[in-house]
mmCIF file of C-alpha atoms in Angstrom:
data_model
loop_
_atom_site.group_PDB
_atom_site.id
_atom_site.type_symbol
_atom_site.label_atom_id
_atom_site.label_comp_id
_atom_site.label_asym_id
_atom_site.label_seq_id
_atom_site.Cartn_x
_atom_site.Cartn_y
_atom_site.Cartn_z
ATOM 1 C CA ILE A 1 85.974 97.943 125.870
ATOM 2 C CA ASN A 2 85.207 101.642 125.698
ATOM 3 C CA TYR A 3 88.576 102.170 124.038
ATOM 4 C CA LEU A 4 87.270 100.520 120.893
ATOM 5 C CA TRP A 5 86.225 104.012 119.751
ATOM 6 C CA PRO A 6 89.533 104.930 118.053
ATOM 7 C CA LEU A 7 89.373 101.723 116.003
ATOM 8 C CA LEU A 8 85.706 102.374 115.195
ATOM 9 C CA ILE A 9 86.531 105.921 114.060
ATOM 10 C CA VAL A 10 89.059 104.550 111.591
ATOM 11 C CA LEU A 11 86.642 101.906 110.325
ATOM 12 C CA PHE A 12 83.599 104.229 110.178
ATOM 13 C CA SER A 13 85.587 106.749 108.155
ATOM 14 C CA ALA A 14 85.463 104.330 105.217
ATOM 15 C CA PHE A 15 81.787 105.213 104.802
ATOM 16 C CA LEU A 16 82.428 108.944 104.415
ATOM 17 C CA PRO A 17 82.084 110.423 100.936
ATOM 18 C CA GLY A 18 85.423 110.955 99.276
ATOM 19 C CA GLU A 19 87.357 109.036 101.933
ATOM 20 C CA ARG A 20 89.395 105.974 101.230
ATOM 21 C CA LEU A 21 90.391 103.640 104.007
ATOM 22 C CA ALA A 22 93.867 102.343 103.273
ATOM 23 C CA ALA A 23 95.318 99.117 104.647
ATOM 24 C CA ARG A 24 97.793 101.176 106.689
ATOM 25 C CA HIS A 25 94.899 102.891 108.527
ATOM 26 C CA VAL A 26 93.326 99.565 109.485
ATOM 27 C CA ALA A 27 96.681 97.994 110.407
ATOM 28 C CA GLY A 28 97.627 101.045 112.483
ATOM 29 C CA ALA A 29 94.280 101.045 114.285
ATOM 30 C CA PHE A 30 94.524 97.339 115.136
ATOM 31 C CA ALA A 31 98.147 97.784 116.286
ATOM 32 C CA GLY A 32 96.979 100.593 118.607
ATOM 33 C CA LEU A 33 94.158 98.421 119.914
ATOM 34 C CA ALA A 34 96.544 95.527 120.529
ATOM 35 C CA GLY A 35 98.987 97.851 122.305
ATOM 36 C CA THR A 36 96.224 99.221 124.502
ATOM 37 C CA GLY A 37 95.171 95.652 125.276
ATOM 38 C CA LEU A 38 98.715 94.837 126.415
ATOM 39 C CA LEU A 39 98.718 97.855 128.737
ATOM 40 C CA VAL A 40 95.396 96.733 130.216
ATOM 41 C CA ILE A 41 96.259 93.058 130.756
ATOM 42 C CA ARG A 42 99.751 93.623 132.134
ATOM 43 C CA ASP A 43 98.517 92.590 135.603
ATOM 44 C CA GLY A 44 96.933 89.368 134.374
ATOM 45 C CA PRO A 45 94.000 88.193 132.294
ATOM 46 C CA LEU A 46 90.746 90.109 132.394
ATOM 47 C CA ASP A 47 88.041 88.616 134.564
ATOM 48 C CA VAL A 48 84.839 88.991 132.551
ATOM 49 C CA ASP A 49 81.954 88.366 134.930
ATOM 50 C CA PRO A 50 78.565 87.904 133.195
ATOM 51 C CA ALA A 51 76.967 89.785 136.100
ATOM 52 C CA TYR A 52 78.410 92.930 134.510
ATOM 53 C CA ALA A 53 76.961 92.316 131.035
ATOM 54 C CA LEU A 54 74.941 95.535 131.215
ATOM 55 C CA ASP A 55 78.106 97.469 132.107
ATOM 56 C CA PHE A 56 80.011 95.912 129.210
ATOM 57 C CA GLY A 57 77.094 96.729 126.917
ATOM 58 C CA ALA A 58 77.178 100.361 128.084
ATOM 59 C CA ALA A 59 80.914 100.500 127.322
ATOM 60 C CA VAL A 60 80.340 99.161 123.792
ATOM 61 C CA LEU A 61 77.475 101.615 123.266
ATOM 62 C CA SER A 62 79.669 104.456 124.510
ATOM 63 C CA ALA A 63 82.402 103.512 122.027
ATOM 64 C CA LEU A 64 79.879 103.370 119.176
ATOM 65 C CA ILE A 65 78.320 106.718 120.104
ATOM 66 C CA TRP A 66 81.633 108.559 120.456
ATOM 67 C CA ALA A 67 83.005 107.106 117.208
ATOM 68 C CA GLY A 68 79.786 107.913 115.351
ATOM 69 C CA TYR A 69 79.684 111.441 116.736
ATOM 70 C CA SER A 70 83.335 112.031 115.886
ATOM 71 C CA VAL A 71 83.050 110.815 112.298
ATOM 72 C CA ALA A 72 79.822 112.768 111.737
ATOM 73 C CA SER A 73 81.385 115.883 113.269
ATOM 74 C CA SER A 74 84.293 115.650 110.838
ATOM 75 C CA ARG A 75 81.792 116.167 108.000
ATOM 76 C CA LEU A 76 79.895 119.030 109.634
ATOM 77 C CA ARG A 77 82.529 121.676 109.060
ATOM 78 C CA SER A 78 79.925 124.430 108.834
ATOM 79 C CA VAL A 79 78.931 123.861 112.474
ATOM 80 C CA PRO A 80 81.224 126.068 114.558
ATOM 81 C CA THR A 81 83.457 124.459 117.161
ATOM 82 C CA GLU A 82 81.823 126.721 119.743
ATOM 83 C CA ALA A 83 78.707 124.516 119.454
ATOM 84 C CA VAL A 84 80.585 121.957 121.548
ATOM 85 C CA GLY A 85 79.782 124.130 124.569
ATOM 86 C CA GLY A 86 76.071 123.531 123.997
ATOM 87 C CA PHE A 87 76.647 119.772 123.722
ATOM 88 C CA CYS A 88 78.572 119.874 127.006
ATOM 89 C CA VAL A 89 75.735 121.750 128.742
ATOM 90 C CA GLY A 90 73.193 119.234 127.387
ATOM 91 C CA THR A 91 75.330 116.323 128.550
ATOM 92 C CA ALA A 92 75.721 117.904 131.993
ATOM 93 C CA LEU A 93 71.941 118.282 132.309
ATOM 94 C CA LEU A 94 71.379 114.656 131.292
ATOM 95 C CA GLY A 95 74.056 113.606 133.793
ATOM 96 C CA LEU A 96 72.330 115.608 136.528
ATOM 97 C CA LEU A 97 68.980 113.967 135.748
ATOM 98 C CA ALA A 98 70.578 110.505 135.787
ATOM 99 C CA HIS A 99 72.292 111.327 139.073
ATOM 100 C CA LEU A 100 69.078 112.500 140.707
ATOM 101 C CA ALA A 101 67.219 109.404 139.508
ATOM 102 C CA LEU A 102 69.860 106.753 140.171
ATOM 103 C CA GLU A 103 72.421 107.876 142.726
ATOM 104 C CA THR A 104 72.681 109.094 146.285
ATOM 105 C CA THR A 105 73.859 112.685 146.453
ATOM 106 C CA VAL A 106 77.091 113.294 148.330
ATOM 107 C CA ALA A 107 77.910 116.993 148.618
ATOM 108 C CA PRO A 108 81.426 117.764 147.357
ATOM 109 C CA THR A 109 83.695 119.924 149.482
ATOM 110 C CA ALA A 110 84.730 123.378 148.304
ATOM 111 C CA ALA A 111 88.127 121.991 147.267
ATOM 112 C CA GLN A 112 86.461 119.204 145.249
ATOM 113 C CA TRP A 113 84.168 121.722 143.516
ATOM 114 C CA THR A 114 87.231 123.810 142.658
ATOM 115 C CA VAL A 115 88.963 120.806 141.089
ATOM 116 C CA VAL A 116 85.823 119.870 139.135
ATOM 117 C CA LEU A 117 85.425 123.409 137.793
ATOM 118 C CA LEU A 118 89.110 123.703 136.897
ATOM 119 C CA LEU A 119 89.059 120.347 135.087
ATOM 120 C CA GLY A 120 85.913 121.304 133.190
ATOM 121 C CA ALA A 121 87.225 124.712 132.185
ATOM 122 C CA GLY A 122 90.733 123.482 131.436
ATOM 123 C CA PRO A 123 91.958 120.104 130.234
ATOM 124 C CA VAL A 124 88.643 118.264 129.944
ATOM 125 C CA GLY A 125 86.610 121.095 128.423
ATOM 126 C CA GLY A 126 89.520 122.198 126.281
ATOM 127 C CA ALA A 127 90.004 118.654 125.001
ATOM 128 C CA PHE A 128 86.478 118.568 123.573
ATOM 129 C CA PHE A 129 87.014 121.842 121.718
ATOM 130 C CA LEU A 130 90.412 120.742 120.390
ATOM 131 C CA TRP A 131 89.007 117.349 119.351
ATOM 132 C CA ASP A 132 86.231 119.040 117.375
ATOM 133 C CA PHE A 133 88.706 121.462 115.792
ATOM 134 C CA GLY A 134 90.969 118.567 114.796
ATOM 135 C CA LEU A 135 88.117 116.512 113.369
ATOM 136 C CA LYS A 136 86.947 119.364 111.172
ATOM 137 C CA ARG A 137 90.372 120.387 109.925
ATOM 138 C CA GLY A 138 92.424 117.181 110.107
ATOM 139 C CA ASP A 139 92.437 113.598 108.942
ATOM 140 C CA VAL A 140 89.789 111.707 110.932
ATOM 141 C CA ARG A 141 91.460 108.320 110.378
ATOM 142 C CA THR A 142 94.798 109.515 111.679
ATOM 143 C CA LEU A 143 93.177 111.236 114.676
ATOM 144 C CA GLY A 144 91.415 107.977 115.501
ATOM 145 C CA VAL A 145 94.696 106.093 115.582
ATOM 146 C CA LEU A 146 96.546 108.863 117.423
ATOM 147 C CA ALA A 147 93.844 108.677 120.124
ATOM 148 C CA TYR A 148 95.500 105.475 121.293
ATOM 149 C CA GLY A 149 98.188 107.738 122.719
ATOM 150 C CA ALA A 150 95.902 108.474 125.700
ATOM 151 C CA PRO A 151 96.319 105.080 127.428
ATOM 152 C CA LEU A 152 100.041 105.193 126.641
ATOM 153 C CA VAL A 153 100.409 108.648 128.197
ATOM 154 C CA SER A 154 98.380 107.637 131.262
ATOM 155 C CA THR A 155 100.580 104.544 131.695
ATOM 156 C CA LEU A 156 103.725 106.662 131.373
ATOM 157 C CA LEU A 157 102.339 109.055 134.000
ATOM 158 C CA LEU A 158 101.760 106.105 136.340
ATOM 159 C CA ILE A 159 105.358 105.039 135.793
ATOM 160 C CA VAL A 160 106.815 108.518 136.365
ATOM 161 C CA ILE A 161 104.544 109.755 139.169
ATOM 162 C CA MET A 162 103.580 106.563 140.981
ATOM 163 C CA GLY A 163 106.697 104.510 140.296
ATOM 164 C CA ALA A 164 104.771 101.792 138.483
ATOM 165 C CA PRO A 165 107.073 99.103 137.124
ATOM 166 C CA VAL A 166 108.116 99.016 133.494
ATOM 167 C CA ASP A 167 107.743 95.508 132.175
ATOM 168 C CA ARG A 168 107.729 93.768 128.804
ATOM 169 C CA TRP A 169 103.967 94.365 128.428
ATOM 170 C CA THR A 170 104.387 98.105 128.881
ATOM 171 C CA VAL A 171 107.242 98.268 126.386
ATOM 172 C CA ALA A 172 105.475 96.042 123.824
ATOM 173 C CA GLY A 173 102.212 97.984 124.229
ATOM 174 C CA GLY A 174 104.006 101.295 123.783
ATOM 175 C CA ILE A 175 105.795 100.067 120.667
ATOM 176 C CA LEU A 176 102.526 98.838 119.142
ATOM 177 C CA ILE A 177 100.709 102.111 119.898
ATOM 178 C CA VAL A 178 103.451 104.395 118.591
ATOM 179 C CA GLY A 179 104.178 102.119 115.624
ATOM 180 C CA GLY A 180 100.490 101.865 114.744
ATOM 181 C CA ALA A 181 100.092 105.624 114.901
ATOM 182 C CA ALA A 182 103.151 106.165 112.711
ATOM 183 C CA LEU A 183 101.921 103.573 110.209
ATOM 184 C CA ALA A 184 98.429 105.074 110.017
ATOM 185 C CA ALA A 185 99.699 108.641 109.806
ATOM 186 C CA GLY A 186 101.848 107.732 106.814
ATOM 187 C CA ASP A 187 102.963 110.914 105.100
ATOM 188 C CA LEU A 188 100.438 113.106 106.951
ATOM 189 C CA PHE A 189 103.110 115.103 108.769
ATOM 190 C CA GLY A 190 105.245 115.582 105.686
ATOM 191 C CA ARG A 191 102.597 117.005 103.350
ATOM 192 C CA SER A 192 101.407 120.572 103.126
ATOM 193 C CA THR A 193 97.736 121.397 103.705
#
């Protein structure tokens, strides 16, 4: 449910001044969504329990917030990418407050703290800066569709590292994601900027 955000980015971009949402963007986004769905349901149908309605609502809200933020950020080119650091600090403080109010504290080990700090400074923190850079200097619609590569890459890592089986759902999902991204990107990679 949370992975509706790439589709929402593509659709929200239609409301930006000077942007035109082409049929290939919408078709590519829906192909990516369908491919992601196939990767998710490969072990059987989803069991949607109404007891988790609040959780599902939070996932939808998260998708809406991230898509809205991303599309708005693509228009705020005068705001430096370094500002993302401030957003990360603010989010961390809100997370700490939510933790203190709602969760039981379990002290991480030194090794766990090291992993958390390395992830924050490296791939996770770096991803936020690169995402902002791409939004401000790239095509927001194409980035939205290309974001469907994340579940494909994570599935491929499960196959390579964990020996997860490759089945027809994995292959079909991968084809839909890559095909949707190629369709939405159109001539993006062949044109000069």
